[in-house]
């Protein structure tokens, strides 16, 4: 859509580090996509999200059925353009304010 910025994060297979569920064990990566409005505030939040990613705050490793996987971290992301707040989508009038506060 022309109305949305779409950051894409690609996390490949790697080994976990100290502080992860099982340090030194491999974990499964994935592709993660988030949506932001294409406006001044959306661009500002995109820059903050980029900095959070560079600091290692965007994702975390969790154990599922004995396998470590990359999942979203504590920073809320809109992973769908629709579906509302309940489905991590839009419309959500407070999202940019809320994520800005977290960041």
Short mmCIF file of N, CA and C in Angstrom, two decimals:
data_model
loop_
_atom_site.label_atom_id
_atom_site.label_comp_id
_atom_site.label_asym_id
_atom_site.label_seq_id
_atom_site.Cartn_x
_atom_site.Cartn_y
_atom_site.Cartn_z
N UNK A 1 0.84 -1.19 0.00
CA UNK A 1 0.00 0.00 0.00
C UNK A 1 0.88 1.24 0.00
N UNK A 2 0.42 2.27 -0.67
CA UNK A 2 1.16 3.51 -0.70
C UNK A 2 1.10 4.27 0.61
N UNK A 3 0.24 3.87 1.51
CA UNK A 3 0.05 4.59 2.77
C UNK A 3 0.95 4.09 3.89
N UNK A 4 1.69 3.01 3.67
CA UNK A 4 2.42 2.42 4.79
C UNK A 4 3.88 2.22 4.49
N UNK A 5 4.70 2.47 5.50
CA UNK A 5 6.09 2.05 5.47
C UNK A 5 6.08 0.60 5.90
N UNK A 6 7.01 -0.17 5.40
CA UNK A 6 7.00 -1.58 5.75
C UNK A 6 8.42 -2.06 6.08
N UNK A 7 8.85 -1.92 7.33
CA UNK A 7 10.16 -2.44 7.67
C UNK A 7 10.14 -3.97 7.63
N UNK A 8 11.19 -4.55 7.12
CA UNK A 8 11.30 -6.00 7.10
C UNK A 8 12.57 -6.39 7.82
N UNK A 9 12.44 -7.28 8.77
CA UNK A 9 13.59 -7.77 9.52
C UNK A 9 13.80 -9.22 9.13
N UNK A 10 15.01 -9.58 8.76
CA UNK A 10 15.34 -10.97 8.46
C UNK A 10 16.30 -11.47 9.52
N UNK A 11 15.89 -12.49 10.23
CA UNK A 11 16.73 -13.08 11.26
C UNK A 11 17.03 -14.52 10.82
N UNK A 12 18.29 -14.84 10.60
CA UNK A 12 18.65 -16.18 10.16
C UNK A 12 18.96 -17.07 11.35
N UNK A 13 19.35 -18.30 11.06
CA UNK A 13 19.77 -19.21 12.12
C UNK A 13 21.06 -18.68 12.73
N UNK A 14 21.21 -18.85 14.02
CA UNK A 14 22.42 -18.41 14.70
C UNK A 14 22.49 -19.12 16.05
N UNK A 15 23.47 -18.74 16.85
CA UNK A 15 23.58 -19.30 18.20
C UNK A 15 23.18 -18.25 19.22
N UNK A 16 22.52 -18.71 20.25
CA UNK A 16 22.09 -17.79 21.29
C UNK A 16 23.30 -17.39 22.14
N UNK A 17 23.09 -16.31 22.88
CA UNK A 17 24.17 -15.77 23.70
C UNK A 17 23.76 -15.78 25.18
N UNK A 18 24.65 -15.34 26.03
CA UNK A 18 24.37 -15.26 27.45
C UNK A 18 23.10 -14.42 27.65
N UNK A 19 22.21 -14.89 28.49
CA UNK A 19 20.96 -14.19 28.76
C UNK A 19 19.79 -14.76 27.97
N UNK A 20 20.08 -15.56 26.94
CA UNK A 20 19.02 -16.22 26.17
C UNK A 20 18.65 -17.52 26.88
N UNK A 21 17.52 -18.15 26.49
CA UNK A 21 17.05 -19.34 27.22
C UNK A 21 18.09 -20.46 27.37
N UNK A 22 18.84 -20.74 26.30
CA UNK A 22 19.85 -21.79 26.33
C UNK A 22 21.10 -21.28 25.62
N UNK A 23 21.95 -20.51 26.32
CA UNK A 23 23.13 -19.93 25.69
C UNK A 23 23.98 -20.96 24.94
N UNK A 24 24.41 -20.60 23.73
CA UNK A 24 25.26 -21.47 22.92
C UNK A 24 24.52 -22.43 22.03
N UNK A 25 23.19 -22.56 22.20
CA UNK A 25 22.41 -23.45 21.36
C UNK A 25 21.89 -22.69 20.14
N UNK A 26 21.72 -23.38 19.02
CA UNK A 26 21.21 -22.70 17.82
C UNK A 26 19.74 -22.31 17.99
N UNK A 27 19.33 -21.28 17.28
CA UNK A 27 17.93 -20.89 17.28
C UNK A 27 17.46 -20.66 15.85
N UNK A 28 16.16 -20.77 15.69
CA UNK A 28 15.54 -20.63 14.38
C UNK A 28 15.13 -19.18 14.17
N UNK A 29 15.50 -18.63 13.04
CA UNK A 29 15.14 -17.25 12.70
C UNK A 29 13.84 -17.19 11.93
N UNK A 30 13.63 -16.10 11.22
CA UNK A 30 12.42 -15.92 10.44
C UNK A 30 12.38 -14.54 9.82
N UNK A 31 11.34 -14.28 9.08
CA UNK A 31 11.10 -12.95 8.51
C UNK A 31 10.00 -12.28 9.32
N UNK A 32 10.23 -11.05 9.68
CA UNK A 32 9.28 -10.30 10.49
C UNK A 32 8.97 -8.99 9.77
N UNK A 33 7.70 -8.68 9.68
CA UNK A 33 7.27 -7.50 8.95
C UNK A 33 6.40 -6.64 9.87
N UNK A 34 6.63 -5.33 9.81
CA UNK A 34 5.84 -4.40 10.62
C UNK A 34 5.39 -3.24 9.74
N UNK A 35 4.27 -2.64 10.09
CA UNK A 35 3.68 -1.57 9.30
C UNK A 35 3.60 -0.28 10.09
N UNK A 36 3.91 0.80 9.41
CA UNK A 36 3.79 2.14 9.99
C UNK A 36 3.14 3.05 8.96
N UNK A 37 2.39 4.06 9.42
CA UNK A 37 1.83 5.02 8.48
C UNK A 37 2.94 5.84 7.81
N UNK A 38 2.72 6.19 6.58
CA UNK A 38 3.70 6.99 5.83
C UNK A 38 3.40 8.46 6.05
N UNK A 39 3.80 8.93 7.23
CA UNK A 39 3.64 10.34 7.58
C UNK A 39 4.81 10.73 8.47
N UNK A 40 4.87 11.97 8.90
CA UNK A 40 6.00 12.47 9.68
C UNK A 40 6.21 11.64 10.95
N UNK A 41 5.14 11.37 11.67
CA UNK A 41 5.27 10.62 12.92
C UNK A 41 5.68 9.17 12.65
N UNK A 42 5.16 8.57 11.57
CA UNK A 42 5.53 7.20 11.21
C UNK A 42 7.01 7.09 10.88
N UNK A 43 7.56 8.07 10.17
CA UNK A 43 8.98 8.08 9.83
C UNK A 43 9.83 8.25 11.10
N UNK A 44 9.36 9.10 12.01
CA UNK A 44 10.07 9.29 13.29
C UNK A 44 10.12 7.97 14.06
N UNK A 45 9.00 7.28 14.13
CA UNK A 45 8.95 5.99 14.85
C UNK A 45 9.82 4.96 14.14
N UNK A 46 9.82 4.96 12.79
CA UNK A 46 10.67 4.02 12.04
C UNK A 46 12.14 4.22 12.41
N UNK A 47 12.57 5.46 12.54
CA UNK A 47 13.96 5.73 12.93
C UNK A 47 14.26 5.24 14.34
N UNK A 48 13.30 5.43 15.25
CA UNK A 48 13.47 4.93 16.61
C UNK A 48 13.50 3.40 16.65
N UNK A 49 12.65 2.76 15.82
CA UNK A 49 12.64 1.30 15.75
C UNK A 49 13.97 0.79 15.19
N UNK A 50 14.54 1.50 14.24
CA UNK A 50 15.83 1.11 13.69
C UNK A 50 16.90 1.15 14.78
N UNK A 51 16.90 2.20 15.57
CA UNK A 51 17.87 2.31 16.67
C UNK A 51 17.66 1.20 17.70
N UNK A 52 16.40 0.89 17.99
CA UNK A 52 16.10 -0.18 18.94
C UNK A 52 16.62 -1.52 18.39
N UNK A 53 16.45 -1.75 17.10
CA UNK A 53 16.94 -2.97 16.47
C UNK A 53 18.47 -3.05 16.58
N UNK A 54 19.13 -1.96 16.29
CA UNK A 54 20.60 -1.91 16.36
C UNK A 54 21.11 -2.16 17.78
N UNK A 55 20.29 -1.85 18.78
CA UNK A 55 20.66 -2.08 20.19
C UNK A 55 20.23 -3.46 20.68
N UNK A 56 19.63 -4.26 19.81
CA UNK A 56 19.22 -5.61 20.19
C UNK A 56 17.95 -5.67 21.01
N UNK A 57 17.09 -4.66 20.88
CA UNK A 57 15.87 -4.60 21.70
C UNK A 57 14.60 -5.06 20.98
N UNK A 58 14.68 -5.31 19.68
CA UNK A 58 13.49 -5.61 18.88
C UNK A 58 13.02 -7.05 19.03
N UNK A 59 13.96 -7.98 19.15
CA UNK A 59 13.62 -9.40 19.19
C UNK A 59 14.16 -10.04 20.44
N UNK A 60 13.60 -11.21 20.73
CA UNK A 60 14.08 -12.02 21.84
C UNK A 60 14.02 -13.48 21.40
N UNK A 61 14.69 -14.32 22.13
CA UNK A 61 14.67 -15.75 21.83
C UNK A 61 13.85 -16.43 22.90
N UNK A 62 12.89 -17.25 22.46
CA UNK A 62 12.05 -18.01 23.38
C UNK A 62 12.12 -19.47 23.00
N UNK A 63 11.91 -20.32 23.97
CA UNK A 63 11.93 -21.75 23.74
C UNK A 63 10.49 -22.24 23.52
N UNK A 64 10.29 -22.97 22.41
CA UNK A 64 9.00 -23.56 22.07
C UNK A 64 9.23 -25.04 21.80
N UNK A 65 8.67 -25.90 22.62
CA UNK A 65 8.80 -27.35 22.44
C UNK A 65 10.26 -27.77 22.27
N UNK A 66 11.14 -27.23 23.09
CA UNK A 66 12.55 -27.61 23.05
C UNK A 66 13.36 -26.97 21.94
N UNK A 67 12.77 -26.10 21.17
CA UNK A 67 13.46 -25.42 20.08
C UNK A 67 13.45 -23.92 20.33
N UNK A 68 14.62 -23.31 20.22
CA UNK A 68 14.69 -21.86 20.42
C UNK A 68 14.32 -21.16 19.13
N UNK A 69 13.50 -20.11 19.25
CA UNK A 69 13.05 -19.34 18.10
C UNK A 69 13.13 -17.85 18.39
N UNK A 70 13.36 -17.09 17.35
CA UNK A 70 13.33 -15.64 17.46
C UNK A 70 11.87 -15.21 17.46
N UNK A 71 11.51 -14.33 18.39
CA UNK A 71 10.16 -13.77 18.45
C UNK A 71 10.28 -12.26 18.65
N UNK A 72 9.16 -11.58 18.48
CA UNK A 72 9.14 -10.14 18.76
C UNK A 72 9.49 -9.94 20.23
N UNK A 73 10.19 -8.88 20.53
CA UNK A 73 10.52 -8.51 21.90
C UNK A 73 9.41 -7.66 22.50
N UNK A 74 9.75 -6.88 23.52
CA UNK A 74 8.74 -6.12 24.26
C UNK A 74 8.23 -4.87 23.54
N UNK A 75 8.85 -4.47 22.44
CA UNK A 75 8.39 -3.27 21.71
C UNK A 75 7.21 -3.67 20.83
N UNK A 76 6.06 -3.01 20.99
CA UNK A 76 4.90 -3.38 20.17
C UNK A 76 5.09 -3.00 18.71
N UNK A 77 4.72 -3.91 17.82
CA UNK A 77 4.78 -3.68 16.37
C UNK A 77 3.41 -3.98 15.77
N UNK A 78 3.09 -3.26 14.72
CA UNK A 78 1.87 -3.55 13.96
C UNK A 78 2.26 -4.52 12.86
N UNK A 79 1.82 -5.75 12.97
CA UNK A 79 2.20 -6.79 12.03
C UNK A 79 1.15 -7.02 10.95
N UNK A 80 0.10 -6.22 10.98
CA UNK A 80 -0.96 -6.31 9.97
C UNK A 80 -1.47 -4.90 9.69
N UNK A 81 -1.85 -4.66 8.45
CA UNK A 81 -2.37 -3.35 8.10
C UNK A 81 -3.81 -3.19 8.59
N UNK A 82 -4.50 -4.29 8.86
CA UNK A 82 -5.88 -4.21 9.35
C UNK A 82 -6.08 -5.19 10.50
N UNK A 83 -7.27 -5.26 11.02
CA UNK A 83 -7.59 -6.15 12.13
C UNK A 83 -7.69 -5.46 13.47
N UNK A 84 -7.29 -4.19 13.52
CA UNK A 84 -7.40 -3.44 14.77
C UNK A 84 -6.37 -3.85 15.81
N UNK A 85 -6.46 -3.19 16.93
CA UNK A 85 -5.51 -3.39 18.03
C UNK A 85 -5.45 -4.85 18.48
N UNK A 86 -6.58 -5.52 18.52
CA UNK A 86 -6.64 -6.90 19.00
C UNK A 86 -5.80 -7.85 18.13
N UNK A 87 -5.57 -7.49 16.88
CA UNK A 87 -4.80 -8.35 15.96
C UNK A 87 -3.48 -7.70 15.53
N UNK A 88 -2.97 -6.81 16.37
CA UNK A 88 -1.73 -6.09 16.07
C UNK A 88 -1.79 -5.36 14.73
N UNK A 89 -2.96 -4.82 14.43
CA UNK A 89 -3.14 -4.10 13.18
C UNK A 89 -3.75 -2.73 13.39
N UNK A 90 -4.07 -2.11 12.29
CA UNK A 90 -4.74 -0.82 12.30
C UNK A 90 -6.22 -1.06 12.03
N UNK A 91 -7.13 -0.19 12.39
CA UNK A 91 -6.89 1.10 13.03
C UNK A 91 -6.56 0.95 14.51
N UNK A 92 -5.67 1.81 14.97
CA UNK A 92 -5.28 1.90 16.37
C UNK A 92 -4.75 3.32 16.57
N UNK A 93 -5.64 4.20 16.93
CA UNK A 93 -5.32 5.63 17.01
C UNK A 93 -4.21 5.94 18.02
N UNK A 94 -4.00 5.09 19.00
CA UNK A 94 -3.00 5.36 20.04
C UNK A 94 -1.64 4.71 19.79
N UNK A 95 -1.53 3.89 18.74
CA UNK A 95 -0.31 3.09 18.55
C UNK A 95 0.97 3.94 18.49
N UNK A 96 1.01 4.94 17.64
CA UNK A 96 2.24 5.73 17.49
C UNK A 96 2.64 6.39 18.81
N UNK A 97 1.68 6.87 19.55
CA UNK A 97 1.96 7.45 20.86
C UNK A 97 2.50 6.37 21.81
N UNK A 98 1.83 5.22 21.84
CA UNK A 98 2.22 4.14 22.76
C UNK A 98 3.62 3.60 22.43
N UNK A 99 3.89 3.33 21.15
CA UNK A 99 5.20 2.79 20.79
C UNK A 99 6.28 3.85 21.00
N UNK A 100 5.96 5.12 20.75
CA UNK A 100 6.90 6.20 21.00
C UNK A 100 7.28 6.29 22.47
N UNK A 101 6.32 6.07 23.35
CA UNK A 101 6.57 6.08 24.79
C UNK A 101 7.49 4.92 25.17
N UNK A 102 7.24 3.74 24.62
CA UNK A 102 8.07 2.56 24.90
C UNK A 102 9.49 2.80 24.41
N UNK A 103 9.60 3.34 23.20
CA UNK A 103 10.93 3.57 22.62
C UNK A 103 11.67 4.66 23.37
#
